[in-house]
């Protein structure tokens, strides 16, 4: 919000002060509606005990091996985000991962960061997995130039498979000396988390009436009592590092008894609605006759599930919506549009074009691929990749039509797509999925910082972009598939 305010102030100083109505028009309400609808669906879904059930099943499939389970979660998240958008994948997968880590006394932060990074990588594999890809494939001029849905997906899918082959070992290397288990007994970890949740609940109660003030004081007294209990527990227990559970078969039986499906009828309704919502997501992307946007589909699905589930206390569901995340996105859209009006993104595109023109003709295609990919990755690490892609597409189209340059357009678009999608792992604010995951984790008491994400995300961007660049150079420069 401070950033968007500063950008609007800069516009005002330059004599282009927008009206309030114009600023509101800059907000992408389609994206906000998608997030809001999916948050409500996930909030109702969590009442069924399905996330706990999935957590136990994942533990069983990994046979008690934490790293096998972590890699499996990352690859499943990458596969899902290739067919759903990566924001939806984060909304569905983050609660499952948090519950799984709580059951196994793992620190969810490390697993969540790895998972959302692979979600962004997987989203680049298809034409509908990430918004920059949708922008590129839906452009009419690019379709006329031969860049169709099937060809784009096939080309990107092969490149992302190579990226994953290098990123999975890199993840293990980056986490080589990290202990994923909590360094304290599970009962201490659970007690700390319980204190955090009760304190958060107390802070959310507004002392507007005598009854609300009494409830808030009661909750604060409970927090104080739990803190005294925690202090006694910490004095009693010696700090110990938990080891991987060797008798996982005995442990899994206990977990299955504790974590079952709590409401089968509600689960059936949730699966029906969610399945139809996901089906409509596909149809809206692939069938031209479907005129509903993703936001409308998500909101209509949420309303339908509220009616089917017979939810009377709607306020309880609304409390689980990540309002801070929605506000962040609204401010981000204003900031990006203001930067576009300041011609900052256009300036980056023009400078990239000038650099490409300076290179000798026989090396121009290779230089263009390298420049476009790395500039896109760097820009997408700092600003949202959606307005950047929307600005760069016409810039690259005009570059390919320039008689002095004579570059084929498909390689440039593949470089733009790979750079914009993979660059989303550079920082916590670079991709929508990162912000959504961090918001849910914060609400559950497992927030992670900008620096924690950067330590893992930045090396992943360097390696994944290098692999993507080598793939494009081999295919388009060495083999000449232009």
Coordinates of C-alpha atoms in Angstrom, one line a residue:
X1 CA 0.0 0.0 0.0
X2 CA 2.9 2.4 0.8
X3 CA 4.5 1.5 -2.6
X4 CA 1.3 2.2 -4.5
X5 CA 0.8 5.5 -2.6
X6 CA 4.4 6.5 -3.6
X7 CA 3.8 5.6 -7.2
X8 CA 0.6 7.6 -7.3
X9 CA 2.4 10.6 -5.7
X10 CA 5.0 10.3 -8.5
X11 CA 2.3 10.4 -11.1
X12 CA 0.7 13.5 -9.4
X13 CA 4.1 15.3 -9.4
X14 CA 4.5 14.5 -13.2
X15 CA 1.0 16.0 -13.8
X16 CA -0.8 12.8 -14.5
X17 CA -2.8 12.5 -11.3
X18 CA -5.5 9.8 -11.7
X19 CA -8.9 10.1 -10.2
X20 CA -10.1 7.6 -7.5
X21 CA -12.5 6.0 -10.0
X22 CA -9.6 5.4 -12.4
X23 CA -7.4 3.9 -9.6
X24 CA -10.2 1.5 -8.7
X25 CA -10.4 0.4 -12.3
X26 CA -6.8 -0.6 -12.2
X27 CA -7.6 -3.3 -9.6
X28 CA -8.0 -6.7 -11.2
X29 CA -11.2 -7.8 -9.6
X30 CA -11.2 -11.1 -11.6
X31 CA -8.1 -12.2 -9.6
X32 CA -9.5 -11.0 -6.3
X33 CA -12.8 -12.9 -7.0
X34 CA -10.9 -16.1 -7.8
X35 CA -8.9 -15.8 -4.6
X36 CA -12.0 -15.0 -2.5
X37 CA -14.1 -17.8 -4.0
X38 CA -11.4 -20.5 -3.6
X39 CA -10.6 -19.3 0.0
X40 CA -14.3 -20.0 0.9
X41 CA -14.2 -23.4 -0.8
X42 CA -11.1 -24.4 1.1
X43 CA -12.5 -23.1 4.4
X44 CA -15.5 -25.3 4.1
X45 CA -13.4 -28.2 2.8
X46 CA -11.2 -28.1 5.9
X47 CA -14.3 -28.9 8.1
X48 CA -14.4 -32.4 6.6
X49 CA -11.1 -33.7 8.0
X50 CA -10.0 -34.4 4.4
X51 CA -6.7 -32.5 4.8
X52 CA -5.8 -34.6 7.8
X53 CA -6.7 -37.8 5.9
X54 CA -4.4 -36.7 2.9
X55 CA -1.6 -36.0 5.4
X56 CA -1.7 -39.5 6.8
X57 CA -1.9 -41.0 3.3
X58 CA 1.1 -39.1 2.1
X59 CA 3.1 -40.3 5.2
X60 CA 2.1 -43.9 4.4
X61 CA 3.1 -43.6 0.8
X62 CA 6.5 -42.2 1.7
X63 CA 7.0 -45.1 4.2
X64 CA 8.0 -42.7 6.9
X65 CA 10.9 -41.1 4.9
X66 CA 10.6 -37.4 5.3
X67 CA 12.6 -36.5 2.2
X68 CA 10.7 -38.9 0.0
X69 CA 7.5 -37.3 1.2
X70 CA 8.8 -33.7 0.7
X71 CA 9.9 -34.5 -2.9
X72 CA 6.6 -36.2 -3.6
X73 CA 4.6 -33.2 -2.3
X74 CA 6.7 -30.9 -4.5
X75 CA 6.2 -32.9 -7.7
X76 CA 2.5 -33.4 -7.1
X77 CA 2.2 -29.6 -6.6
X78 CA 4.1 -29.0 -9.8
X79 CA 1.9 -31.4 -11.7
X80 CA -1.3 -29.9 -10.4
X81 CA -0.2 -26.3 -11.1
X82 CA 0.4 -27.3 -14.8
X83 CA -3.3 -27.9 -15.2
X84 CA -4.8 -25.6 -12.6
X85 CA -3.4 -22.1 -12.1
X86 CA -0.7 -22.0 -9.4
X87 CA -2.7 -19.8 -7.1
X88 CA -5.5 -22.4 -6.9
X89 CA -2.9 -25.1 -6.3
X90 CA -1.4 -23.1 -3.4
X91 CA -4.8 -22.5 -1.9
X92 CA -5.6 -26.3 -2.0
X93 CA -2.2 -27.7 -1.1
X94 CA -1.0 -25.4 1.7
X95 CA -3.5 -26.5 4.3
X96 CA -2.7 -30.2 3.5
X97 CA 1.0 -29.6 3.9
X98 CA 0.6 -27.7 7.2
X99 CA -1.6 -30.5 8.6
X100 CA 0.8 -33.1 7.5
X101 CA 3.8 -31.4 9.1
X102 CA 1.9 -30.9 12.3
X103 CA 1.0 -34.6 12.4
X104 CA 4.7 -35.6 11.9
X105 CA 6.2 -32.8 14.1
X106 CA 7.9 -31.2 11.1
X107 CA 8.5 -27.5 10.7
X108 CA 6.1 -26.6 7.8
X109 CA 8.0 -23.5 6.7
X110 CA 10.8 -25.4 4.9
X111 CA 8.3 -27.7 3.2
X112 CA 6.0 -24.9 2.2
X113 CA 8.7 -22.8 0.6
X114 CA 10.0 -25.8 -1.4
X115 CA 6.4 -26.6 -2.5
X116 CA 5.4 -23.2 -3.7
X117 CA 8.7 -22.9 -5.7
X118 CA 7.9 -26.2 -7.5
X119 CA 4.3 -24.9 -8.0
X120 CA 5.7 -21.9 -9.9
X121 CA 8.0 -24.2 -12.0
X122 CA 5.2 -26.5 -12.8
X123 CA 2.9 -23.7 -13.8
X124 CA 5.2 -22.8 -16.6
X125 CA 4.8 -26.2 -18.3
X126 CA 1.4 -25.5 -20.0
X127 CA -0.4 -22.6 -21.7
X128 CA -2.9 -22.4 -18.8
X129 CA -0.7 -23.0 -15.8
X130 CA 0.6 -19.4 -15.3
X131 CA -0.9 -16.0 -16.2
X132 CA 2.1 -14.9 -18.4
X133 CA 1.5 -18.1 -20.6
X134 CA -2.2 -17.3 -20.9
X135 CA -1.3 -13.7 -22.0
X136 CA 1.1 -15.0 -24.7
X137 CA -1.2 -17.8 -26.1
X138 CA -4.3 -15.6 -26.1
X139 CA -2.6 -12.9 -28.3
X140 CA -4.2 -12.9 -31.8
X141 CA -1.1 -11.7 -33.6
X142 CA 1.0 -14.5 -32.0
X143 CA -1.6 -17.1 -33.1
X144 CA -1.4 -15.8 -36.6
X145 CA 2.4 -16.2 -36.4
X146 CA 2.0 -19.9 -35.6
X147 CA 2.2 -19.9 -31.8
X148 CA -0.8 -22.1 -31.0
X149 CA -2.0 -23.7 -27.7
X150 CA -0.7 -27.2 -28.4
X151 CA 2.7 -26.2 -29.8
X152 CA 3.4 -23.8 -27.0
X153 CA 2.4 -26.4 -24.3
X154 CA 4.5 -29.2 -25.9
X155 CA 7.6 -26.9 -26.2
X156 CA 7.3 -25.5 -22.7
X157 CA 6.5 -28.9 -21.1
X158 CA 9.8 -30.5 -22.4
X159 CA 11.8 -27.5 -21.2
X160 CA 10.2 -27.6 -17.7
X161 CA 10.9 -31.4 -17.5
X162 CA 14.6 -30.6 -17.9
X163 CA 14.4 -27.8 -15.3
X164 CA 12.8 -30.2 -12.8
X165 CA 15.5 -32.8 -13.4
X166 CA 18.1 -30.3 -12.1
X167 CA 15.9 -28.6 -9.4
X168 CA 15.0 -31.7 -7.5
X169 CA 18.7 -32.5 -6.7
X170 CA 19.3 -28.8 -6.0
X171 CA 16.5 -28.8 -3.4
X172 CA 18.2 -31.7 -1.6
X173 CA 21.5 -29.9 -1.8
X174 CA 20.2 -26.6 -0.4
X175 CA 18.5 -28.5 2.5
X176 CA 21.4 -30.8 3.1
X177 CA 22.2 -29.6 6.6
X178 CA 18.7 -28.5 7.6
X179 CA 16.7 -30.5 10.1
X180 CA 13.1 -30.6 8.9
X181 CA 12.0 -31.9 12.3
X182 CA 11.2 -29.5 15.1
X183 CA 13.9 -29.3 17.7
X184 CA 11.5 -29.6 20.5
X185 CA 9.1 -32.4 21.6
X186 CA 5.8 -32.4 19.7
X187 CA 3.7 -31.5 22.8
X188 CA 5.8 -28.3 23.3
X189 CA 5.4 -27.3 19.6
X190 CA 1.7 -27.9 19.7
X191 CA 1.4 -25.8 22.9
X192 CA 3.3 -22.9 21.4
X193 CA 1.1 -23.1 18.3
X194 CA -2.1 -23.2 20.5
X195 CA -0.9 -20.1 22.4
X196 CA -0.3 -18.3 19.1
X197 CA -3.8 -19.2 17.8
X198 CA -5.6 -18.1 21.1
X199 CA -3.7 -14.8 21.2
X200 CA -4.6 -14.1 17.5
X201 CA -8.2 -14.9 18.2
X202 CA -8.2 -12.5 21.2
X203 CA -6.7 -9.7 19.1
X204 CA -9.4 -10.1 16.5
X205 CA -12.2 -9.5 19.0
X206 CA -13.2 -5.8 19.0
X207 CA -14.1 -4.6 22.6
X208 CA -17.2 -2.8 21.4
X209 CA -19.5 -4.2 24.0
X210 CA -19.3 -5.5 27.6
X211 CA -19.8 -9.1 26.4
X212 CA -17.0 -8.9 23.8
X213 CA -14.6 -7.3 26.3
X214 CA -15.4 -10.2 28.8
X215 CA -14.7 -12.8 26.1
X216 CA -11.5 -11.1 25.1
X217 CA -10.3 -11.0 28.8
X218 CA -11.2 -14.6 29.2
X219 CA -9.1 -15.6 26.1
X220 CA -6.1 -13.5 27.3
X221 CA -6.3 -15.2 30.7
X222 CA -6.3 -18.6 28.9
X223 CA -3.2 -17.5 26.9
X224 CA -1.5 -16.5 30.2
X225 CA -2.3 -19.9 31.8
X226 CA -1.0 -21.7 28.7
X227 CA 2.2 -19.6 28.8
X228 CA 2.8 -20.7 32.4
X229 CA 2.2 -24.3 31.4
X230 CA 4.7 -23.9 28.5
X231 CA 7.3 -22.5 30.9
X232 CA 6.9 -25.6 33.2
X233 CA 7.1 -28.0 30.2
X234 CA 10.3 -26.3 28.9
X235 CA 11.8 -26.7 32.4
X236 CA 10.8 -30.3 32.5
X237 CA 11.7 -31.4 29.0
X238 CA 15.3 -31.3 27.8
X239 CA 15.6 -29.8 24.4
X240 CA 16.1 -32.7 22.0
X241 CA 16.3 -33.1 18.2
X242 CA 13.6 -35.5 17.0
X243 CA 14.8 -38.3 14.8
X244 CA 13.0 -39.9 11.9
X245 CA 10.5 -42.4 13.2
X246 CA 11.8 -45.9 12.5
X247 CA 8.7 -47.8 13.6
X248 CA 6.5 -45.9 11.1
X249 CA 4.2 -48.8 10.6
X250 CA 3.1 -48.7 14.2
X251 CA 2.9 -44.9 14.1
X252 CA 0.7 -44.9 11.0
X253 CA -2.0 -47.0 12.7
X254 CA -2.2 -44.5 15.6
X255 CA -2.3 -41.6 13.1
X256 CA -5.1 -43.3 11.1
X257 CA -7.2 -43.7 14.3
X258 CA -6.7 -40.0 15.3
X259 CA -7.1 -38.4 11.8
X260 CA -10.2 -39.6 10.0
X261 CA -12.8 -38.1 7.7
X262 CA -15.0 -36.3 10.2
X263 CA -18.0 -35.5 7.8
X264 CA -18.4 -37.8 4.8
X265 CA -21.6 -36.2 3.5
X266 CA -20.0 -32.7 3.5
X267 CA -16.8 -34.2 1.9
X268 CA -18.9 -35.6 -1.0
X269 CA -20.6 -32.2 -1.5
X270 CA -17.1 -30.4 -1.4
X271 CA -15.6 -32.9 -3.9
X272 CA -18.6 -32.5 -6.3
X273 CA -18.5 -28.7 -6.3
X274 CA -14.6 -28.5 -6.4
X275 CA -14.6 -31.0 -9.3
X276 CA -17.1 -28.9 -11.3
X277 CA -15.2 -25.7 -10.5
X278 CA -12.0 -27.2 -11.8
X279 CA -13.8 -28.6 -14.9
X280 CA -15.1 -25.1 -15.6
X281 CA -11.6 -23.7 -15.2
X282 CA -10.5 -26.0 -18.0
X283 CA -13.5 -25.3 -20.2
X284 CA -13.1 -21.5 -19.9
X285 CA -9.5 -21.9 -21.1
X286 CA -10.0 -24.4 -23.9
X287 CA -13.6 -23.8 -25.1
X288 CA -14.3 -20.4 -26.7
X289 CA -18.0 -20.6 -26.0
X290 CA -17.6 -20.4 -22.2
X291 CA -17.7 -16.7 -21.4
X292 CA -17.4 -17.0 -17.6
X293 CA -14.2 -15.7 -16.1
X294 CA -12.2 -17.7 -13.5
X295 CA -13.3 -15.3 -10.7
X296 CA -17.0 -15.8 -11.5
X297 CA -16.6 -19.6 -11.6
X298 CA -14.9 -19.6 -8.2
X299 CA -17.5 -17.3 -6.6
X300 CA -20.4 -19.2 -8.0
X301 CA -18.9 -22.5 -6.8
X302 CA -18.5 -21.0 -3.3
X303 CA -22.1 -19.8 -3.2
X304 CA -23.3 -23.2 -4.4
X305 CA -21.3 -25.0 -1.8
X306 CA -22.6 -22.7 1.0
X307 CA -26.1 -23.6 -0.1
X308 CA -25.4 -27.4 -0.3
X309 CA -23.5 -27.4 3.0
X310 CA -26.3 -25.5 4.7
X311 CA -23.9 -23.0 6.3
X312 CA -25.8 -20.7 8.7
X313 CA -22.9 -19.0 10.5
X314 CA -21.4 -17.3 7.4
X315 CA -19.3 -15.0 9.6
X316 CA -17.2 -18.0 10.8
X317 CA -16.3 -18.8 7.2
X318 CA -15.5 -15.1 6.4
X319 CA -13.1 -15.1 9.4
X320 CA -11.0 -17.7 7.5
X321 CA -10.7 -15.6 4.4
X322 CA -7.2 -14.1 4.0
X323 CA -8.3 -10.4 3.9
X324 CA -4.7 -9.2 4.3
X325 CA -3.7 -11.2 1.2
X326 CA -6.6 -9.7 -0.9
X327 CA -5.7 -6.2 0.2
X328 CA -2.1 -6.9 -0.7
X329 CA -3.1 -7.9 -4.2
X330 CA -5.4 -4.9 -4.7
X331 CA -2.5 -2.6 -3.7
X332 CA -0.1 -4.5 -5.9
X333 CA -2.3 -4.0 -9.0
X334 CA -2.4 -0.3 -8.4
X335 CA 1.3 -0.2 -7.9
X336 CA 2.0 -2.1 -11.2
X337 CA -0.4 0.0 -13.2
X338 CA 1.1 3.2 -11.8
X339 CA 4.6 1.9 -12.8
X340 CA 3.3 1.2 -16.3
X341 CA 1.9 4.8 -16.5
X342 CA 5.4 6.0 -15.4
X343 CA 6.7 4.0 -18.5
X344 CA 9.2 2.1 -16.3
X345 CA 8.3 -1.3 -17.8
X346 CA 8.2 0.1 -21.3
X347 CA 11.7 1.6 -20.7
X348 CA 13.0 -1.9 -19.7
X349 CA 11.6 -3.4 -22.9
X350 CA 13.1 -0.6 -25.1
X351 CA 16.5 -1.0 -23.6
X352 CA 16.4 -4.7 -24.1
X353 CA 15.6 -4.1 -27.8
X354 CA 18.5 -1.7 -28.2
X355 CA 20.9 -4.2 -26.7
X356 CA 19.7 -6.9 -29.1
X357 CA 20.2 -4.6 -32.1
X358 CA 23.8 -4.0 -31.1
X359 CA 24.7 -7.7 -31.5
X360 CA 26.1 -9.0 -34.9
X361 CA 23.4 -10.6 -37.0
X362 CA 24.8 -14.2 -36.9
X363 CA 24.6 -14.2 -33.1
X364 CA 21.5 -12.1 -32.7
X365 CA 19.0 -14.9 -32.0
X366 CA 21.2 -16.4 -29.3
X367 CA 21.7 -13.0 -27.7
X368 CA 18.0 -12.2 -27.9
X369 CA 17.0 -15.5 -26.2
X370 CA 19.6 -14.9 -23.4
X371 CA 18.7 -11.2 -22.9
X372 CA 14.9 -11.7 -23.0
X373 CA 15.0 -14.7 -20.6
X374 CA 17.3 -13.1 -18.0
X375 CA 15.7 -9.6 -18.2
X376 CA 12.3 -11.2 -17.7
X377 CA 13.5 -13.3 -14.8
X378 CA 15.1 -10.3 -13.1
X379 CA 12.1 -8.0 -13.7
X380 CA 9.6 -10.7 -12.5
X381 CA 11.6 -11.2 -9.3
X382 CA 11.0 -7.6 -8.4
X383 CA 7.6 -6.7 -10.0
X384 CA 4.5 -8.7 -10.9
X385 CA 5.1 -10.8 -14.0
X386 CA 1.6 -10.2 -15.5
X387 CA 2.0 -6.4 -16.4
X388 CA 5.6 -7.1 -17.4
X389 CA 4.5 -9.9 -19.9
X390 CA 1.6 -7.8 -21.2
X391 CA 4.1 -4.9 -21.9
X392 CA 6.9 -7.1 -23.4
X393 CA 4.6 -9.0 -25.9
X394 CA 4.0 -6.0 -28.2
X395 CA 7.7 -4.9 -27.8
X396 CA 9.0 -8.3 -29.0
X397 CA 6.4 -8.4 -31.8
X398 CA 7.6 -5.0 -33.1
X399 CA 11.2 -6.3 -32.7
X400 CA 10.5 -9.4 -34.8
X401 CA 8.9 -7.2 -37.6
X402 CA 11.9 -4.8 -37.7
X403 CA 13.6 -5.4 -41.1
X404 CA 17.0 -4.6 -39.5
X405 CA 16.6 -7.4 -37.0
X406 CA 14.7 -10.3 -38.7
X407 CA 14.2 -12.5 -35.7
X408 CA 11.6 -15.3 -35.5
X409 CA 9.0 -14.6 -32.8
X410 CA 8.4 -18.1 -31.2
X411 CA 11.9 -18.4 -29.6
X412 CA 11.5 -14.9 -28.1
X413 CA 8.1 -15.8 -26.6
X414 CA 9.4 -19.0 -25.1
X415 CA 12.2 -17.1 -23.5
X416 CA 9.8 -14.5 -22.2
X417 CA 7.5 -17.2 -20.8
X418 CA 10.3 -19.1 -19.1
X419 CA 11.9 -16.0 -17.6
X420 CA 8.6 -14.5 -16.4
X421 CA 7.4 -17.8 -14.8
X422 CA 10.6 -19.0 -13.3
X423 CA 11.6 -15.5 -12.1
X424 CA 8.5 -15.7 -9.8
X425 CA 10.7 -17.8 -7.4
X426 CA 13.2 -14.9 -6.9
X427 CA 11.4 -13.1 -4.0
X428 CA 8.4 -13.6 -1.8
X429 CA 6.3 -10.9 -3.6
X430 CA 7.3 -12.0 -7.2
X431 CA 4.4 -14.4 -7.8
X432 CA 0.8 -14.6 -6.6
X433 CA 1.2 -18.2 -5.3
X434 CA 4.0 -17.1 -3.0
X435 CA 1.9 -14.4 -1.4
X436 CA -1.1 -16.7 -1.0
X437 CA 1.0 -19.5 0.6
X438 CA 2.7 -17.1 3.0
X439 CA -0.7 -15.6 3.9
X440 CA -2.2 -19.0 4.8
X441 CA 0.9 -20.0 6.7
X442 CA 0.9 -16.8 8.7
X443 CA -2.8 -17.3 9.6
X444 CA -2.0 -20.8 10.9
X445 CA 1.0 -19.6 12.9
X446 CA 3.8 -20.6 10.6
X447 CA 4.7 -17.4 8.8
X448 CA 8.0 -17.2 7.0
X449 CA 10.1 -14.1 6.2
X450 CA 11.2 -12.5 2.9
X451 CA 14.8 -13.6 3.6
X452 CA 13.8 -17.2 4.4
X453 CA 12.1 -17.5 1.0
X454 CA 15.0 -15.7 -0.8
X455 CA 17.6 -18.1 0.5
X456 CA 16.0 -21.0 -1.3
X457 CA 14.2 -19.2 -4.1
X458 CA 17.1 -17.2 -5.5
X459 CA 19.4 -20.2 -6.2
X460 CA 16.5 -22.0 -7.7
X461 CA 15.9 -19.1 -10.1
X462 CA 19.6 -19.0 -11.2
X463 CA 19.7 -22.8 -11.8
X464 CA 16.2 -23.1 -13.4
X465 CA 16.8 -20.1 -15.7
X466 CA 20.2 -21.4 -16.7
X467 CA 18.7 -24.8 -17.6
X468 CA 15.9 -23.1 -19.5
X469 CA 18.3 -20.9 -21.4
X470 CA 20.5 -23.9 -22.4
X471 CA 17.4 -25.7 -23.6
X472 CA 16.2 -22.8 -25.8
X473 CA 19.7 -22.3 -27.2
X474 CA 20.1 -25.9 -28.2
X475 CA 16.6 -26.2 -29.7
X476 CA 16.5 -22.8 -31.6
X477 CA 20.1 -21.9 -32.2
X478 CA 22.0 -25.2 -32.6
X479 CA 19.1 -27.3 -34.1
X480 CA 17.4 -24.3 -35.8
X481 CA 13.8 -25.0 -34.8
X482 CA 12.7 -21.5 -35.2

